Tab-separated table of C-alpha atoms in Angstrom:
chain	number	residue	atom	x	y	z
A	1	LEU	CA	-0.029	0.014	-0.023
A	2	ASP	CA	1.184	3.504	-0.741
A	3	PRO	CA	1.632	6.097	2.023
A	4	PHE	CA	-1.775	7.657	1.325
A	5	CYS	CA	-3.512	4.328	1.757
A	6	HIS	CA	-1.717	3.775	5.176
A	7	ILE	CA	-2.902	7.186	6.253
A	8	LEU	CA	-6.461	6.531	5.072
A	9	PHE	CA	-6.713	3.221	6.874
A	10	GLY	CA	-5.233	4.826	9.996
A	11	ILE	CA	-8.018	7.388	9.938
A	12	MET	CA	-10.700	4.683	9.374
A	13	PHE	CA	-9.387	2.650	12.304
A	14	ALA	CA	-9.276	5.628	14.669
A	15	ALA	CA	-12.834	6.623	13.568
A	16	ARG	CA	-14.057	3.124	14.280
A	17	VAL	CA	-12.570	3.104	17.745
A	18	ALA	CA	-13.844	6.592	18.548
A	19	ALA	CA	-17.369	5.774	17.286
A	20	ARG	CA	-17.608	2.543	19.327
A	21	GLY	CA	-16.116	4.249	22.341
A	22	LEU	CA	-18.906	6.881	22.491
A	23	ALA	CA	-21.675	4.398	23.066
A	24	PRO	CA	-20.676	3.125	26.568
A	25	ILE	CA	-20.010	6.746	27.666
A	26	VAL	CA	-23.439	7.888	26.697
A	27	ALA	CA	-24.981	4.804	28.258
A	28	ARG	CA	-23.156	5.370	31.600
A	29	ARG	CA	-24.377	8.965	31.777
A	30	GLY	CA	-27.918	7.814	31.156
A	31	LEU	CA	-28.345	10.320	28.368
A	32	ALA	CA	-30.999	8.435	26.433
A	33	SER	CA	-31.845	11.527	24.593
A	34	PHE	CA	-28.304	11.717	23.245
A	35	ALA	CA	-29.164	9.029	20.786
A	36	ALA	CA	-32.745	9.868	20.729
A	37	GLN	CA	-32.629	13.484	19.655
A	38	THR	CA	-29.804	13.238	17.058
A	39	THR	CA	-30.149	10.781	14.252
A	40	SER	CA	-26.688	11.356	12.701
A	41	ARG	CA	-23.438	11.575	14.404
A	42	THR	CA	-20.467	13.172	12.674
A	43	LEU	CA	-16.817	12.565	13.577
A	44	SER	CA	-14.889	15.424	12.149
A	45	ALA	CA	-11.142	15.952	11.614
A	46	VAL	CA	-10.243	12.514	12.937
A	47	ALA	CA	-6.839	12.969	11.498
A	48	ALA	CA	-6.193	15.967	13.666
A	49	GLY	CA	-7.320	14.055	16.779
A	50	THR	CA	-4.760	11.240	16.009
A	51	GLY	CA	-1.846	13.412	14.919
A	52	ILE	CA	-2.317	12.693	11.176
A	53	GLY	CA	-2.781	15.840	9.172
A	54	VAL	CA	-4.720	14.983	5.922
A	55	GLY	CA	-6.918	17.897	5.654
A	56	LEU	CA	-10.722	17.438	6.172
A	57	ALA	CA	-11.639	13.900	7.243
A	58	THR	CA	-15.348	13.758	8.135
A	59	PHE	CA	-17.419	10.634	8.501
A	60	SER	CA	-21.159	10.409	9.350
A	61	ILE	CA	-23.031	7.508	10.962
A	62	SER	CA	-26.743	7.406	10.401
A	63	GLN	CA	-28.876	5.768	13.004
A	64	ALA	CA	-31.970	5.910	10.806
A	65	GLN	CA	-30.646	3.546	8.148
A	66	ALA	CA	-27.644	1.470	7.244
A	67	SER	CA	-24.526	3.475	6.268
A	68	PRO	CA	-22.112	2.520	3.455
A	69	LEU	CA	-19.485	2.910	6.099
A	70	ASP	CA	-20.811	0.080	8.226
A	71	TRP	CA	-17.815	-1.960	7.402
A	72	ILE	CA	-15.564	0.776	8.840
A	73	PHE	CA	-17.526	1.642	11.958
A	74	GLY	CA	-19.558	-1.525	12.549
A	75	LYS	CA	-23.358	-1.588	12.164
A	76	ALA	CA	-24.986	0.635	14.772
A	77	LYS	CA	-26.650	-1.538	17.438
A	78	VAL	CA	-29.098	-0.665	20.220
A	79	GLY	CA	-27.422	-1.512	23.538
A	80	GLY	CA	-26.829	-0.137	26.935
A	81	GLU	CA	-30.129	0.686	28.717
A	82	TRP	CA	-32.068	-0.796	25.799
A	83	ASP	CA	-30.534	-4.281	26.607
A	84	GLU	CA	-32.141	-3.982	30.038
A	85	VAL	CA	-35.457	-3.064	28.407
A	86	ARG	CA	-35.225	-6.027	26.122
A	87	ALA	CA	-34.651	-8.385	28.998
A	88	GLU	CA	-37.669	-6.877	30.736
A	89	ILE	CA	-39.872	-7.376	27.703
A	90	LYS	CA	-38.580	-10.898	27.459
A	91	GLU	CA	-39.755	-11.508	31.039
A	92	LEU	CA	-43.205	-10.249	30.184
A	93	PHE	CA	-43.216	-12.544	27.148
A	94	GLU	CA	-42.197	-15.533	29.209
A	95	ASP	CA	-44.836	-14.741	31.828
A	96	ASN	CA	-47.471	-14.821	29.070
A	97	PRO	CA	-46.534	-15.499	25.394
A	98	ASP	CA	-49.714	-13.718	24.303
A	99	ASN	CA	-48.012	-10.523	25.242
A	100	GLY	CA	-45.633	-10.885	22.287
A	101	PRO	CA	-48.341	-10.407	19.600
A	102	PHE	CA	-50.056	-7.836	21.856
A	103	PHE	CA	-46.846	-5.635	21.818
A	104	ILE	CA	-46.576	-5.923	18.079
A	105	ARG	CA	-50.147	-4.708	17.622
A	106	LEU	CA	-49.396	-1.819	20.043
A	107	ALA	CA	-46.282	-0.754	18.078
A	108	TRP	CA	-48.155	-1.202	14.740
A	109	HIS	CA	-51.084	0.975	15.839
A	110	CYS	CA	-48.787	3.624	17.289
A	111	ALA	CA	-47.231	4.040	13.879
A	112	GLY	CA	-50.211	3.307	11.596
A	113	SER	CA	-51.828	6.690	12.141
A	114	TYR	CA	-49.235	8.343	9.852
A	115	ASP	CA	-50.237	10.546	6.904
A	116	LYS	CA	-47.514	11.408	4.481
A	117	ASN	CA	-49.550	14.222	2.952
A	118	ASP	CA	-49.257	16.405	6.046
A	119	ASN	CA	-46.638	14.528	8.066
A	120	THR	CA	-49.056	13.961	10.973
A	121	GLY	CA	-49.457	10.854	13.123
A	122	GLY	CA	-46.919	8.076	13.315
A	123	SER	CA	-45.007	6.577	16.206
A	124	ASN	CA	-43.643	9.883	17.551
A	125	GLY	CA	-45.408	11.358	20.495
A	126	ALA	CA	-47.070	8.190	22.022
A	127	THR	CA	-50.357	9.949	21.559
A	128	MET	CA	-52.299	6.790	22.217
A	129	ARG	CA	-51.752	7.347	25.890
A	130	PHE	CA	-54.604	9.902	25.894
A	131	SER	CA	-58.121	10.270	24.614
A	132	PRO	CA	-59.396	10.453	21.985
A	133	GLU	CA	-56.755	8.206	20.354
A	134	ALA	CA	-56.888	5.709	23.155
A	135	ASP	CA	-60.605	5.334	22.487
A	136	HIS	CA	-60.422	4.820	18.760
A	137	GLY	CA	-62.066	1.604	17.659
A	138	GLY	CA	-58.907	0.177	16.150
A	139	ASN	CA	-57.070	0.654	19.479
A	140	ALA	CA	-59.603	-1.292	21.520
A	141	GLY	CA	-57.812	-3.365	24.218
A	142	LEU	CA	-54.451	-1.823	23.787
A	143	GLY	CA	-54.650	-0.012	27.122
A	144	LEU	CA	-53.826	-3.338	28.633
A	145	ALA	CA	-50.668	-3.594	26.594
A	146	ARG	CA	-49.665	-0.098	27.627
A	147	ASP	CA	-50.293	-0.915	31.250
A	148	LEU	CA	-48.016	-3.973	30.944
A	149	LEU	CA	-45.182	-1.635	29.962
A	150	GLU	CA	-45.695	0.881	32.728
A	151	PRO	CA	-43.194	-0.864	35.075
A	152	VAL	CA	-40.643	-0.753	32.221
A	153	LYS	CA	-41.140	2.944	31.889
A	154	ALA	CA	-40.895	3.410	35.682
A	155	LYS	CA	-37.490	1.738	35.652
A	156	HIS	CA	-36.235	3.762	32.787
A	157	PRO	CA	-37.772	7.214	33.252
A	158	THR	CA	-35.468	9.004	30.709
A	159	LEU	CA	-36.693	6.766	27.872
A	160	SER	CA	-39.807	7.928	26.062
A	161	TYR	CA	-42.978	6.000	25.938
A	162	ALA	CA	-43.021	6.252	22.207
A	163	ASP	CA	-39.637	4.512	21.956
A	164	ILE	CA	-40.665	1.912	24.598
A	165	TYR	CA	-43.871	1.057	22.745
A	166	THR	CA	-42.255	0.649	19.371
A	167	PHE	CA	-39.192	-1.280	20.833
A	168	ALA	CA	-41.557	-3.712	22.536
A	169	GLY	CA	-42.895	-4.603	19.108
A	170	VAL	CA	-39.392	-5.044	17.793
A	171	ALA	CA	-38.239	-7.123	20.689
A	172	SER	CA	-41.376	-9.290	20.563
A	173	THR	CA	-40.938	-10.074	16.872
A	174	GLU	CA	-37.428	-11.315	17.581
A	175	LEU	CA	-38.462	-13.219	20.705
A	176	MET	CA	-41.002	-15.152	18.553
A	177	GLY	CA	-38.422	-16.188	15.998
A	178	GLY	CA	-38.906	-13.308	13.623
A	179	PRO	CA	-36.273	-11.344	11.778
A	180	THR	CA	-34.074	-8.663	13.342
A	181	ILE	CA	-35.733	-5.293	12.893
A	182	ASP	CA	-33.639	-2.225	12.235
A	183	TRP	CA	-34.803	0.231	14.958
A	184	ALA	CA	-33.385	3.369	16.508
A	185	PRO	CA	-34.525	5.492	19.404
A	186	GLY	CA	-35.389	9.149	18.824
A	187	ARG	CA	-39.151	9.457	19.554
A	188	VAL	CA	-40.426	11.948	22.048
A	189	ASP	CA	-43.547	12.048	24.099
A	190	PHE	CA	-46.200	14.682	23.345
A	191	ALA	CA	-48.314	16.408	25.952
A	192	GLU	CA	-52.004	15.575	26.167
A	193	GLY	CA	-53.883	17.179	23.213
A	194	GLU	CA	-50.758	17.528	21.095
A	195	GLY	CA	-50.492	15.668	17.798
A	196	VAL	CA	-54.002	14.155	17.899
A	197	THR	CA	-55.032	12.308	14.820
A	198	PRO	CA	-58.564	11.552	13.618
A	199	ASP	CA	-60.084	8.148	14.022
A	200	GLY	CA	-60.292	5.925	10.934
A	201	ARG	CA	-56.595	5.905	9.859
A	202	LEU	CA	-56.047	2.271	10.768
A	203	PRO	CA	-57.090	-0.612	8.579
A	204	ASP	CA	-60.729	-1.710	8.874
A	205	ALA	CA	-60.595	-5.591	8.574
A	206	THR	CA	-64.176	-5.719	7.214
A	207	GLN	CA	-63.030	-4.053	4.010
A	208	GLY	CA	-61.213	-5.178	0.815
A	209	ALA	CA	-58.241	-4.498	-1.391
A	210	GLU	CA	-58.971	-0.829	-2.276
A	211	HIS	CA	-59.348	0.089	1.391
A	212	LEU	CA	-55.986	-1.499	2.149
A	213	ARG	CA	-54.405	0.521	-0.608
A	214	ALA	CA	-56.009	3.736	0.597
A	215	VAL	CA	-54.652	3.212	4.188
A	216	PHE	CA	-51.209	1.978	3.337
A	217	TYR	CA	-50.559	4.233	0.353
A	218	ARG	CA	-51.365	7.212	2.689
A	219	MET	CA	-48.322	6.056	4.758
A	220	GLY	CA	-46.095	5.665	1.745
A	221	PHE	CA	-46.216	1.840	1.255
A	222	ASN	CA	-46.779	-0.122	-1.912
A	223	ASP	CA	-48.638	-3.366	-2.643
A	224	GLN	CA	-45.682	-5.557	-1.726
A	225	ASP	CA	-45.253	-3.818	1.553
A	226	ILE	CA	-48.947	-4.279	2.280
A	227	VAL	CA	-48.675	-8.006	1.730
A	228	ALA	CA	-45.465	-8.354	3.756
A	229	LEU	CA	-46.820	-6.474	6.708
A	230	SER	CA	-50.038	-8.541	6.578
A	231	GLY	CA	-47.862	-11.527	7.246
A	232	ALA	CA	-47.697	-10.450	10.952
A	233	HIS	CA	-50.977	-12.293	11.125
A	234	CYS	CA	-48.966	-15.422	11.565
A	235	LEU	CA	-48.950	-14.239	15.149
A	236	GLY	CA	-51.596	-13.675	17.771
A	237	PHE	CA	-55.412	-13.830	18.016
A	238	CYS	CA	-58.526	-11.843	17.427
A	239	HIS	CA	-60.762	-11.206	20.412
A	240	ASP	CA	-64.427	-10.395	20.110
A	241	ASP	CA	-64.161	-7.844	22.880
A	242	ARG	CA	-61.564	-5.880	21.054
A	243	SER	CA	-61.805	-6.156	17.306
A	244	GLY	CA	-65.103	-7.986	17.190
A	245	PHE	CA	-63.488	-10.980	15.399
A	246	VAL	CA	-62.492	-14.149	17.113
A	247	GLY	CA	-59.844	-16.766	16.535
A	248	THR	CA	-56.327	-17.298	15.363
A	249	TRP	CA	-54.742	-17.392	11.906
A	250	THR	CA	-52.448	-20.296	12.593
A	251	GLU	CA	-52.104	-23.107	15.125
A	252	THR	CA	-48.746	-21.569	16.179
A	253	PRO	CA	-49.661	-17.993	17.181
A	254	HIS	CA	-46.387	-17.389	18.983
A	255	GLU	CA	-44.010	-18.452	16.104
A	256	PHE	CA	-43.021	-16.156	13.248
A	257	THR	CA	-43.497	-18.162	10.095
A	258	ASN	CA	-44.997	-17.848	6.611
A	259	LYS	CA	-47.892	-20.136	7.438
A	260	PHE	CA	-50.331	-17.182	7.146
A	261	PHE	CA	-49.629	-17.117	3.398
A	262	LYS	CA	-49.505	-20.891	3.020
A	263	TYR	CA	-52.890	-21.286	4.721
A	264	ILE	CA	-54.666	-18.614	2.750
A	265	LYS	CA	-53.396	-20.147	-0.477
A	266	ASP	CA	-53.739	-23.872	0.320
A	267	LYS	CA	-56.822	-24.223	2.586
A	268	LYS	CA	-60.374	-23.788	1.672
A	269	TRP	CA	-62.217	-21.052	3.494
A	270	ASN	CA	-65.837	-20.637	4.199
A	271	LEU	CA	-67.799	-17.681	5.564
A	272	LYS	CA	-68.265	-18.223	9.300
A	273	GLN	CA	-71.825	-18.618	10.376
A	274	TRP	CA	-72.220	-16.602	13.497
A	275	ASP	CA	-73.641	-13.363	14.932
A	276	GLY	CA	-70.421	-11.445	14.645
A	277	PRO	CA	-68.774	-9.504	11.720
A	278	ALA	CA	-67.981	-11.320	8.536
A	279	GLN	CA	-64.955	-13.564	8.847
A	280	PHE	CA	-63.826	-16.887	7.327
A	281	GLU	CA	-62.998	-20.234	8.811
A	282	ASN	CA	-61.170	-23.149	7.411
A	283	ALA	CA	-63.335	-25.831	5.888
A	284	ASP	CA	-61.280	-28.656	7.388
A	285	GLY	CA	-62.141	-28.017	11.008
A	286	GLY	CA	-63.104	-24.363	11.617
A	287	GLU	CA	-60.372	-23.772	14.234
A	288	LEU	CA	-58.615	-21.089	12.163
A	289	MET	CA	-59.862	-17.810	10.799
A	290	MET	CA	-59.125	-15.229	8.189
A	291	LEU	CA	-60.409	-11.604	7.900
A	292	PRO	CA	-61.939	-10.081	4.768
A	293	THR	CA	-58.810	-7.984	4.386
A	294	ASP	CA	-56.703	-11.176	4.487
A	295	MET	CA	-58.792	-12.808	1.794
A	296	ALA	CA	-58.262	-9.645	-0.369
A	297	LEU	CA	-54.689	-10.781	-0.706
A	298	LEU	CA	-55.866	-13.903	-2.360
A	299	THR	CA	-58.451	-12.375	-4.748
A	300	ASP	CA	-56.638	-9.172	-5.808
A	301	THR	CA	-54.367	-9.944	-8.779
A	302	ASN	CA	-51.449	-7.760	-7.703
A	303	PHE	CA	-51.596	-8.763	-4.036
A	304	ARG	CA	-51.800	-12.412	-5.067
A	305	LYS	CA	-48.351	-12.491	-6.737
A	306	TYR	CA	-46.752	-11.372	-3.453
A	307	LEU	CA	-48.861	-13.751	-1.515
A	308	ASP	CA	-47.639	-16.595	-3.692
A	309	LEU	CA	-44.012	-15.373	-3.367
A	310	TYR	CA	-44.087	-15.431	0.414
A	311	ALA	CA	-45.967	-18.670	0.607
A	312	ASP	CA	-43.196	-20.331	-1.358
A	313	ASN	CA	-40.203	-18.331	-0.056
A	314	GLU	CA	-40.133	-17.765	3.735
A	315	PRO	CA	-36.598	-16.179	3.697
A	316	GLN	CA	-37.884	-13.536	1.285
A	317	PHE	CA	-40.885	-12.853	3.509
A	318	ARG	CA	-38.717	-12.399	6.534
A	319	LYS	CA	-36.450	-9.960	4.683
A	320	ASP	CA	-39.275	-7.873	3.266
A	321	PHE	CA	-41.249	-7.924	6.513
A	322	ALA	CA	-38.178	-6.632	8.422
A	323	SER	CA	-37.762	-3.822	5.929
A	324	ALA	CA	-41.408	-2.779	5.941
A	325	PHE	CA	-41.913	-3.067	9.661
A	326	SER	CA	-38.784	-0.923	10.294
A	327	GLN	CA	-40.109	1.665	7.877
A	328	LEU	CA	-43.522	1.570	9.550
A	329	LEU	CA	-42.120	2.158	13.076
A	330	ASN	CA	-40.022	5.024	11.801
A	331	LEU	CA	-42.999	6.920	10.363
A	332	GLY	CA	-43.461	10.402	11.732
A	333	VAL	CA	-40.093	10.349	13.612
A	334	PRO	CA	-37.985	13.391	12.862
A	335	ARG	CA	-34.572	12.313	11.482
A	336	SER	CA	-31.992	14.782	10.236
């Protein structure tokens, strides 16, 4: 290597050490807002700091998305106090595995109010803590999930509710065998009455394909994202005292798989005969269910091609879900 390359790699190495060294310092000081409020860290004039004068040497690490310099600095990871939060969420999951899907629904609904047209809603603010958002039909029952996370917030008062709610969804996905979700702190909590969004922004499961598009396009997603995110229905249950629907999509509601897509495609589904809202049950037993919006993935031509893809290719589903879920949880969060 020529002398310039030696100098360049010296700068890169010094920057890597410096970048990694900052994290434990911040964690020890308890400055959760250090990472929360600033989404990009810049290490400037590293050469000067190491006694190597090579003019301007500036590197930037983005917390919001992967950097081309990950190989130099190492991929940014959530650690420190967030490792403690992860352990506490794991305890809640082990106490009751149903809490896992519950936390994913909480994180999803915190973010799903976003409107790209006026940049309102999204996961910033934790506005679901207050009425009227707490009382929106789509959020029925989520007060229980928020209550479960109150002891976590009490132990970590400098962390925002908005970050804790979304991180609970991320950690739960991973605890149930799902993909690693790229997530970064940075959300703040709004005061009561601030950032209120109207009811009706979340998906209505009684509707069809065009309704799904109206809701998700408003957030900036496309058809493939819609199908990938719908795959979260491999987890959890519907409760008639919350959504009005009842039942589970798969027989393994605490395991992240592509069964949701396989079952829609491979099983025969009949309209359930009952007094509740329209939903479907499998013809070979009736122990599983699908929602009208789920069945739209089967009947809509463009949705169907992605349903087929994910039914046949679980690694692709995991990859695309991780990307779309990360994007969802970042909606409405100011990142510079």
